[in-house]
Amino acid sequence: MAHPSTTALGAVTVVLILLLFYGGTFLISTRIGKKQENADGYMTAGNKIGFGVSAASMTATWIWASSMYASATSGYTYGISGPIHYGLWGALMILFIYPFGKRIRAVAPRAHTLAEVMFARHGRSSQLMLAGSNVVGSVISLMSNFIAGGALVALLSPFTFLQGVFVVAGGVLLYTLWSGFRASVLTDFVQVVAMLGAVAVIVPFIFFAADFPTAFETGGANLTAEQGNFFSSEAFLHQGAPYIAAVLAYAIGNQTIAQRLFAVREDLIKRTFVTATVGYGAMVIGVGMLGVLALYLGVEPTGGDLNNIIPQMAAQYLPPVLLVLFFVMIIGALSSTADSDLAALSSIVMTDVYGQNVAGKDKADPKVMLLVGRLTMIVATAAAVAFASLQLNILDLLVFVGALWGALVFPVIASFYWDKVTNKAFTISVIAAIACFLPVRFELIPMAGAVGIVVDVLAVLGVGVVLGLMAFGFFGAKVGKIVAVLGVLAAAPWALGTLHDYATLSASLVAYSVSTLVCVALSWRSTSRFDFAVIAQRVGDFDPSAELRDGDEPSDATAVPGR
């Protein structure tokens, strides 16, 4: 399908912007590159990144172009509460993982991936299940960022969607391939500064250029009653509630978060995650309001594609100078997440495929690992470009992946705290949860009668699991159990008989409850006890080189290129 274009920016201007942006990031990556690259440094940068770089990287990785587009889509679809339901819960994804992150880091201080830790905790099947889900999620994330880049280029320039996809993919691969994770975090630092500055200027400018706040009165008729209600139940049940359910799932299932958890200095984990929570929430909710403004103005998405809302608003209301700034902001946002996805995918294949299952940890060759990591980036980029040509809806992709990851949350978290969880319990519980999730999510079976009631009961239990785990992370097991019971009792009266009508939400909650019930049932009577101290002995560096341990890691003091 041909992608409509407003050609707000000329071909020469766009080419110069892309050359300067990707040329600059490539220059940064070459300045931090090493003649003798360290395999562990390529994946986690020595496990001692400082606060400034790690907080900026966490923020930039979570603030991707897809988040901006999806937040605006939510605002356009659900009205004034839409961006809140998207951005607030997305921000809490970062916050709620930090207490679990501290436990994970304490148990496995030198790990590279969560799947690697599952191998040490349980064995191969658990590792491959977690690694496989991480790969699927990262490829979808990579694809959605390429879609966002292609849509941006096609809408604002004479170039086509596919030309935009190829240029963005090539630019990201160019600078990430060179230095891996270190290139990702250091370019994130530069990109997040540019993005925050751009948002602080662009969103207010569009607000006043489009004649707001007067347009709130003149355009009020364009909103339905639900879209105009800040406490819209439709917005909560279709957007907010599925994201609440996905809060822990995204944090557990996304290797880009885990990779930064293992890279940041251990005593800075809390500060890093809290700062990233605030930065993400403010920026994504702010950009999402462009969708609400478009709704009030009666803007029709070009070609019927909701991904075009933000570029359309920018093209219509921004002068050329700010339009260039907007273009750089979106390119920076999608590139920062895309390079994180490439770094995450390379770490998974290097560690969980080659290091643990092909060569074996003691026989893994660091040079071969680096080659495997770089080849993975190339293959992943090619695959994501191919899938991006399908131009799928970004918001639908994100909700689906988050719900699917719900099957993993309880088994993974329980494996770090409960010594009775076995590999058999982990594997069967995840498979059972996915088997129940898919027919509910895609409505493969009629939800009427007894089936609907069973789904509602499981979903209500899922509410208790989600709330209980959130409370457990901050306040411990006793409070977690109390909150879980109260959550079930509070949800049951209104949810039983109706929750199965919301397929995305109920499927996600069913995945939580089924995995929890099966994992607990199979572990409860287990007589085996696991010694968590063993994990630190089984998980460690692959590369014997001590180069990065001697103070060469990218701390705050060395964050500025050239220093």
XYZ file of C-alpha atoms in Angstrom:
563
model
C 0.000 0.000 0.000
C 1.446 3.362 -0.959
C 2.052 5.556 2.035
C 0.641 9.106 1.778
C 3.149 11.948 2.126
C 2.923 15.632 2.996
C 6.552 16.260 1.830
C 6.927 18.880 4.554
C 10.695 18.336 4.469
C 12.683 18.257 1.246
C 14.754 15.287 0.165
C 18.061 17.120 0.677
C 17.058 18.228 4.186
C 16.074 14.709 5.240
C 19.246 13.194 3.827
C 21.388 15.762 5.662
C 19.550 15.165 8.957
C 19.968 11.402 8.713
C 23.624 11.693 7.713
C 24.374 14.004 10.632
C 22.423 11.934 13.145
C 23.693 8.490 12.238
C 27.143 9.808 11.299
C 27.420 11.414 14.726
C 26.316 8.330 16.620
C 28.658 6.191 14.551
C 31.515 8.546 15.408
C 30.679 8.188 19.113
C 30.676 4.402 18.844
C 34.079 4.401 17.152
C 35.518 6.660 19.874
C 34.484 4.193 22.584
C 35.397 1.095 20.567
C 38.284 -1.121 21.571
C 40.892 -2.838 19.448
C 40.495 -5.968 21.580
C 36.770 -6.056 22.304
C 35.749 -7.905 25.470
C 32.822 -10.330 25.060
C 31.367 -9.510 28.491
C 31.865 -5.788 27.946
C 30.050 -6.119 24.606
C 27.013 -7.451 26.563
C 27.000 -5.627 29.926
C 29.818 -3.016 29.824
C 31.584 -4.391 32.891
C 28.576 -4.357 35.302
C 29.585 -0.947 36.707
C 27.864 1.810 34.706
C 27.331 5.030 36.670
C 24.077 6.742 37.588
C 23.888 9.420 34.875
C 24.523 7.114 31.955
C 22.406 4.248 33.295
C 19.404 6.466 34.153
C 19.559 8.175 30.763
C 19.911 4.849 28.996
C 16.999 3.290 30.887
C 14.841 6.299 30.065
C 15.824 6.416 26.393
C 15.334 2.693 25.957
C 11.824 2.817 27.407
C 10.957 6.058 25.551
C 10.809 4.691 22.072
C 9.054 6.103 19.048
C 6.497 3.307 19.319
C 5.646 4.487 22.831
C 5.054 7.991 21.536
C 2.946 6.779 18.623
C 1.008 4.321 20.808
C 0.387 6.955 23.489
C -0.956 9.371 20.859
C -3.071 6.552 19.420
C -4.468 5.919 22.881
C -5.253 9.623 23.292
C -6.971 9.749 19.907
C -8.947 6.549 20.595
C -9.893 6.900 24.264
C -9.797 10.670 24.755
C -8.298 12.710 27.564
C -7.514 9.750 29.849
C -5.897 7.668 27.082
C -2.286 8.963 27.419
C -2.526 8.654 31.213
C -3.569 5.023 30.961
C -0.679 4.381 28.572
C 2.133 6.487 30.004
C 1.482 6.106 33.734
C 1.403 2.317 33.709
C 4.320 2.197 31.333
C 6.315 4.272 33.796
C 5.327 2.014 36.671
C 6.687 -0.935 34.704
C 10.122 0.469 35.445
C 9.384 1.327 39.069
C 7.842 -2.001 40.063
C 10.715 -4.059 38.731
C 13.402 -2.393 40.819
C 12.847 -4.328 44.108
C 12.924 -7.564 42.119
C 15.910 -6.239 40.220
C 17.853 -5.797 43.451
C 17.143 -9.416 44.398
C 18.077 -10.698 40.942
C 21.321 -8.737 40.942
C 22.195 -9.945 44.452
C 21.678 -13.566 43.440
C 23.425 -13.271 40.059
C 25.802 -10.260 40.200
C 27.658 -11.047 36.968
C 24.877 -12.374 34.748
C 24.215 -11.206 31.189
C 20.589 -12.326 30.676
C 17.691 -13.483 32.850
C 17.506 -16.656 30.804
C 21.118 -17.405 31.736
C 20.135 -17.197 35.401
C 17.194 -19.537 34.790
C 19.663 -22.036 33.337
C 21.658 -21.926 36.557
C 18.486 -22.065 38.665
C 16.511 -24.740 36.809
C 18.081 -26.018 33.615
C 17.845 -25.829 29.846
C 14.080 -25.884 29.238
C 13.392 -22.925 31.527
C 16.274 -21.005 30.008
C 15.162 -21.557 26.425
C 11.547 -20.666 27.194
C 12.573 -17.333 28.682
C 15.177 -16.681 25.988
C 12.672 -17.557 23.244
C 10.087 -15.128 24.619
C 12.758 -12.428 24.889
C 13.746 -12.958 21.245
C 10.132 -12.720 20.048
C 9.559 -9.575 22.078
C 12.780 -7.905 20.940
C 12.160 -8.657 17.255
C 8.620 -7.240 17.534
C 10.004 -4.179 19.296
C 12.673 -3.745 16.629
C 10.072 -4.122 13.886
C 7.717 -1.577 15.457
C 10.503 0.992 15.662
C 11.356 0.478 12.002
C 7.639 0.895 11.191
C 7.643 4.166 13.125
C 10.737 5.353 11.234
C 9.312 4.380 7.858
C 6.010 6.117 8.602
C 7.821 9.266 9.704
C 10.027 9.463 6.622
C 7.140 8.670 4.260
C 4.855 11.275 5.778
C 7.316 14.157 6.004
C 9.509 13.659 2.949
C 9.348 12.547 -0.709
C 10.827 9.163 0.236
C 8.693 6.021 0.555
C 7.885 3.992 3.663
C 10.242 1.172 2.721
C 13.067 3.591 1.923
C 12.618 5.073 5.388
C 12.662 1.613 6.985
C 15.892 0.669 5.200
C 17.674 3.915 6.102
C 16.707 3.753 9.791
C 17.598 0.057 10.050
C 20.952 0.612 8.355
C 21.786 3.631 10.515
C 21.029 1.863 13.809
C 22.922 -1.255 12.779
C 25.929 0.827 11.689
C 26.743 2.266 15.110
C 25.476 -0.604 17.304
C 27.418 -3.295 15.464
C 30.698 -1.618 16.352
C 30.630 -1.606 20.160
C 27.454 -3.459 21.167
C 25.909 -2.533 24.510
C 28.450 0.213 25.255
C 27.479 2.001 22.032
C 23.825 1.601 22.945
C 24.068 3.161 26.428
C 26.370 6.022 25.487
C 24.382 7.086 22.420
C 21.254 6.786 24.613
C 22.737 9.460 26.868
C 23.027 11.891 23.962
C 19.669 10.933 22.492
C 17.653 11.317 25.703
C 19.001 14.833 26.275
C 17.944 15.795 22.740
C 14.516 14.138 23.131
C 13.646 15.791 26.443
C 14.654 19.188 25.109
C 12.602 18.702 21.953
C 9.459 17.614 23.806
C 9.673 20.607 26.152
C 9.498 22.890 23.102
C 7.394 21.045 20.522
C 4.306 19.979 22.503
C 3.597 23.456 23.965
C 4.194 25.039 20.553
C 1.622 22.796 18.836
C -0.812 23.396 21.701
C -0.869 27.171 21.145
C -0.451 27.034 17.341
C -3.607 24.895 17.109
C -5.561 27.559 19.044
C -5.842 25.732 22.322
C -7.272 26.178 24.940
C -10.084 27.751 22.825
C -10.251 24.557 20.725
C -11.298 22.602 23.812
C -14.672 24.356 23.517
C -15.019 24.449 19.732
C -13.906 20.849 19.272
C -15.743 19.310 22.212
C -18.426 17.931 19.876
C -15.822 15.642 18.248
C -15.566 13.568 21.429
C -17.937 10.859 22.573
C -19.121 10.829 26.164
C -16.499 8.211 27.038
C -13.707 10.139 25.308
C -14.586 13.269 27.227
C -14.696 11.496 30.586
C -11.385 11.490 32.476
C -12.620 8.455 34.450
C -13.803 6.569 31.355
C -14.447 2.906 32.093
C -13.921 2.088 28.421
C -10.450 3.648 28.491
C -9.612 1.822 31.712
C -10.821 -1.622 30.645
C -9.408 -1.511 27.087
C -6.169 0.401 27.746
C -5.383 1.011 31.411
C -6.237 -2.350 32.949
C -4.377 -4.461 30.339
C -1.340 -2.274 30.947
C -1.603 -2.661 34.720
C -1.618 -6.399 34.131
C 1.364 -6.025 31.824
C 3.412 -3.894 34.242
C 5.433 -6.778 35.636
C 5.281 -8.778 32.414
C 7.131 -6.155 30.371
C 9.761 -5.727 33.044
C 10.365 -9.472 33.407
C 10.050 -10.391 29.743
C 12.096 -7.589 28.221
C 15.823 -8.271 27.975
C 16.620 -4.582 27.375
C 15.590 -3.880 30.977
C 17.416 -6.919 32.330
C 20.567 -5.961 30.432
C 20.650 -2.517 32.065
C 19.890 -4.095 35.427
C 23.019 -6.218 35.116
C 25.085 -3.315 33.740
C 24.392 -0.592 36.321
C 26.477 -0.409 39.494
C 24.614 -2.445 42.105
C 24.228 0.355 44.667
C 22.674 2.641 42.016
C 19.810 0.374 40.949
C 17.090 2.180 42.937
C 18.115 5.704 41.862
C 18.393 4.621 38.248
C 14.970 3.004 38.065
C 13.160 5.789 39.956
C 14.689 8.482 37.723
C 13.790 6.574 34.572
C 10.206 6.168 35.849
C 9.749 9.929 36.196
C 11.438 10.729 32.883
C 9.445 8.178 30.931
C 6.077 9.150 32.422
C 6.494 12.868 31.830
C 7.649 12.531 28.248
C 5.281 9.837 26.964
C 2.173 11.312 28.569
C 3.124 14.728 27.184
C 3.570 13.459 23.624
C 0.414 11.329 23.922
C -1.592 14.495 24.462
C -0.984 15.288 20.773
C -3.488 12.493 20.070
C -6.033 14.179 22.329
C -5.458 17.516 20.577
C -5.949 15.804 17.203
C -9.222 14.353 18.483
C -10.516 17.778 19.502
C -9.429 19.248 16.152
C -11.196 16.503 14.196
C -7.989 15.395 12.476
C -8.414 12.280 10.326
C -5.297 10.039 10.290
C -3.774 9.986 6.821
C -4.594 6.742 5.060
C -6.593 5.667 8.122
C -3.312 4.774 9.860
C -3.266 5.911 13.513
C 0.550 5.809 13.464
C 0.399 8.968 11.317
C -1.247 11.165 13.968
C 1.942 12.589 15.487
C 3.720 13.282 12.165
C 0.526 14.880 10.819
C 0.202 17.225 13.790
C 3.852 18.175 13.495
C 3.653 18.792 9.749
C 0.545 20.942 10.111
C 1.525 23.168 13.029
C 5.325 23.328 13.295
C 7.526 25.799 11.378
C 10.435 24.272 9.391
C 13.032 24.685 12.159
C 10.893 22.939 14.789
C 9.833 20.332 12.254
C 13.492 19.405 11.845
C 13.781 19.245 15.651
C 10.709 17.009 15.769
C 12.186 14.744 13.098
C 15.393 14.374 15.121
C 13.381 13.674 18.300
C 11.479 10.782 16.726
C 14.555 9.380 14.991
C 16.437 9.572 18.305
C 13.620 7.862 20.197
C 13.247 4.955 17.815
C 17.000 4.552 17.365
C 17.680 4.411 21.116
C 15.238 1.533 21.533
C 16.209 -0.227 18.326
C 19.896 -0.292 19.309
C 18.869 -1.650 22.733
C 16.901 -4.410 21.034
C 19.901 -5.316 18.890
C 22.175 -5.379 21.940
C 19.629 -7.512 23.828
C 19.230 -9.988 20.988
C 22.979 -10.337 20.549
C 23.412 -10.999 24.295
C 20.728 -13.690 24.284
C 22.259 -15.533 21.331
C 25.818 -15.064 22.617
C 24.994 -16.273 26.134
C 21.961 -18.527 25.991
C 22.507 -20.141 22.593
C 26.258 -20.221 21.939
C 27.742 -19.798 25.435
C 25.485 -22.149 27.376
C 24.120 -24.621 24.825
C 26.510 -24.882 21.861
C 30.037 -24.481 23.223
C 29.403 -24.739 26.959
C 30.412 -22.042 29.426
C 33.927 -23.335 30.076
C 34.712 -23.855 26.389
C 33.094 -20.742 24.902
C 35.563 -18.763 22.784
C 35.182 -14.981 23.439
C 36.158 -14.147 19.850
C 33.540 -16.503 18.471
C 31.017 -15.021 20.891
C 31.663 -11.537 19.514
C 31.257 -12.820 15.961
C 28.004 -14.535 16.935
C 26.756 -11.333 18.548
C 27.472 -9.191 15.495
C 25.970 -11.723 13.087
C 22.862 -11.836 15.292
C 22.447 -8.086 14.921
C 22.632 -8.329 11.144
C 20.144 -11.205 10.917
C 17.747 -9.561 13.398
C 17.830 -6.299 11.453
C 17.050 -8.099 8.193
C 14.165 -9.999 9.796
C 12.699 -6.876 11.396
C 12.884 -4.985 8.084
C 11.033 -7.817 6.357
C 8.305 -7.896 9.035
C 8.066 -4.079 9.087
C 6.828 -4.118 5.498
C 3.579 -5.613 6.866
C 2.864 -2.234 8.602
C 1.023 -3.765 11.575
C -0.639 -1.642 14.271
C 2.023 -0.792 16.860
C -0.350 -0.545 19.832
C -1.848 -3.972 19.120
C 1.640 -5.513 18.968
C 2.678 -4.020 22.292
C -0.479 -5.140 24.103
C -0.194 -8.677 22.696
C 3.436 -9.131 23.721
C 2.821 -7.749 27.193
C -0.071 -10.107 27.754
C 1.892 -13.103 26.498
C 4.773 -12.359 28.861
C 2.292 -12.554 31.761
C 2.681 -16.334 31.618
C 6.295 -15.992 32.753
C 6.008 -13.499 35.579
C 5.142 -15.643 38.599
C 7.409 -18.612 37.709
C 10.367 -16.271 37.134
C 9.860 -14.190 40.289
C 9.140 -17.243 42.447
C 12.345 -18.852 41.194
C 14.364 -16.051 42.841
C 12.653 -16.298 46.245
C 11.156 -19.768 46.763
C 13.634 -22.609 47.007
C 10.969 -25.260 46.256
C 10.238 -24.178 42.662
C 11.496 -26.837 40.262
C 12.290 -26.886 36.568
C 9.252 -29.124 36.013
C 6.973 -26.652 37.804
C 8.416 -23.703 35.849
C 8.097 -25.356 32.450
C 4.636 -26.883 32.863
C 3.167 -23.746 34.414
C 4.351 -21.521 31.559
C 3.125 -23.928 28.870
C -0.257 -24.290 30.596
C -0.610 -20.510 30.901
C 0.168 -19.898 27.232
C -2.225 -22.706 26.232
C -5.008 -20.931 28.152
C -3.979 -17.422 27.064
C -4.174 -17.946 23.297
C -7.816 -19.160 22.946
C -9.040 -16.441 25.321
C -7.027 -13.651 23.671
C -8.119 -14.552 20.136
C -11.609 -15.759 21.164
C -11.053 -19.158 19.574
C -13.803 -20.661 21.735
C -17.216 -19.140 22.591
C -17.089 -17.312 25.917
C -20.768 -17.888 26.683
C -22.033 -19.952 29.613
C -19.723 -22.021 31.777
C -16.619 -21.203 29.742
C -17.121 -17.488 30.326
C -17.582 -18.044 34.054
C -14.405 -20.132 34.276
C -12.476 -17.420 32.411
C -13.885 -14.774 34.743
C -12.918 -16.745 37.857
C -9.360 -17.266 36.576
C -9.117 -13.602 35.562
C -10.234 -12.464 39.015
C -7.565 -14.680 40.558
C -5.151 -13.064 38.113
C -6.049 -9.661 39.569
C -5.009 -10.960 42.968
C -1.740 -12.349 41.593
C -0.784 -9.064 39.896
C -1.581 -6.876 42.901
C -0.041 -9.359 45.319
C 3.242 -9.506 43.402
C 3.445 -5.714 43.217
C 2.975 -5.436 46.979
C 5.336 -8.343 47.638
C 8.192 -6.615 45.804
C 8.082 -3.586 48.096
C 6.669 -4.909 51.383
C 7.295 -8.651 51.567
C 5.300 -11.883 51.497
C 2.805 -11.151 54.293
C 1.615 -7.857 52.811
C 1.657 -9.389 49.344
C -0.742 -12.172 50.378
C -3.102 -9.730 52.121
C -3.195 -7.437 49.074
C -3.806 -10.424 46.792
C -6.815 -11.583 48.808
C -8.235 -8.057 49.046
C -7.752 -7.630 45.298
C -9.733 -10.784 44.540
C -12.542 -9.816 46.917
C -12.743 -6.307 45.460
C -12.697 -7.433 41.807
C -15.079 -10.389 42.038
C -18.433 -8.539 42.403
C -18.067 -6.494 39.209
C -15.793 -8.806 37.202
C -17.639 -12.125 37.411
C -19.977 -12.371 34.449
C -18.435 -9.485 32.471
C -14.647 -9.668 32.401
C -14.563 -12.258 29.581
C -16.028 -9.570 27.266
C -12.623 -7.821 27.364
C -10.434 -10.362 25.589
C -7.074 -8.592 25.946
C -7.456 -7.960 29.655
C -9.012 -11.297 30.614
C -6.467 -13.296 28.569
C -3.573 -11.544 30.278
C -5.038 -12.145 33.740
C -5.752 -15.797 32.917
C -2.089 -16.224 31.969
C -1.058 -14.840 35.367
C -3.459 -16.994 37.383
C -2.902 -20.277 35.520
C 0.889 -20.025 35.690
C 0.663 -19.209 39.404
C -1.783 -21.995 40.274
C 0.146 -24.657 38.358
C 3.562 -23.505 39.608
C 2.412 -23.456 43.236
C 0.608 -26.806 42.949
C 3.663 -28.555 41.513
C 6.149 -26.924 43.891
C 4.230 -27.064 47.154
C 4.853 -30.746 47.892
C 8.349 -30.746 46.468
C 10.994 -32.009 48.870
C 13.899 -30.464 46.966
C 15.549 -27.299 48.222
C 17.668 -25.002 46.062
C 20.717 -23.162 47.360
C 20.604 -19.694 45.749
C 24.317 -19.185 46.405
C 24.973 -21.703 43.642
C 23.745 -19.263 40.975
C 26.618 -16.831 41.524
C 29.046 -19.730 41.119
C 27.431 -20.937 37.892
C 26.905 -17.521 36.237
C 29.870 -15.290 35.447
C 32.190 -13.875 32.817
C 32.909 -15.698 29.578
C 35.935 -13.600 28.658
C 39.013 -13.948 30.921
C 40.260 -10.524 29.824
C 40.358 -8.153 32.806
C 40.425 -5.066 30.616
C 37.034 -3.763 31.670
C 37.585 -4.530 35.340
C 40.524 -2.154 35.497
C 38.470 1.041 35.416
C 37.767 1.231 31.699
C 34.013 0.802 32.006
C 31.813 3.735 30.922
C 31.139 5.422 34.248
C 29.695 8.938 34.423
C 33.183 10.412 34.310
C 33.853 8.828 30.922
C 30.374 9.287 29.531
C 31.131 12.311 27.390
C 32.545 11.247 24.021
C 36.174 12.087 23.641
C 36.979 12.229 27.329
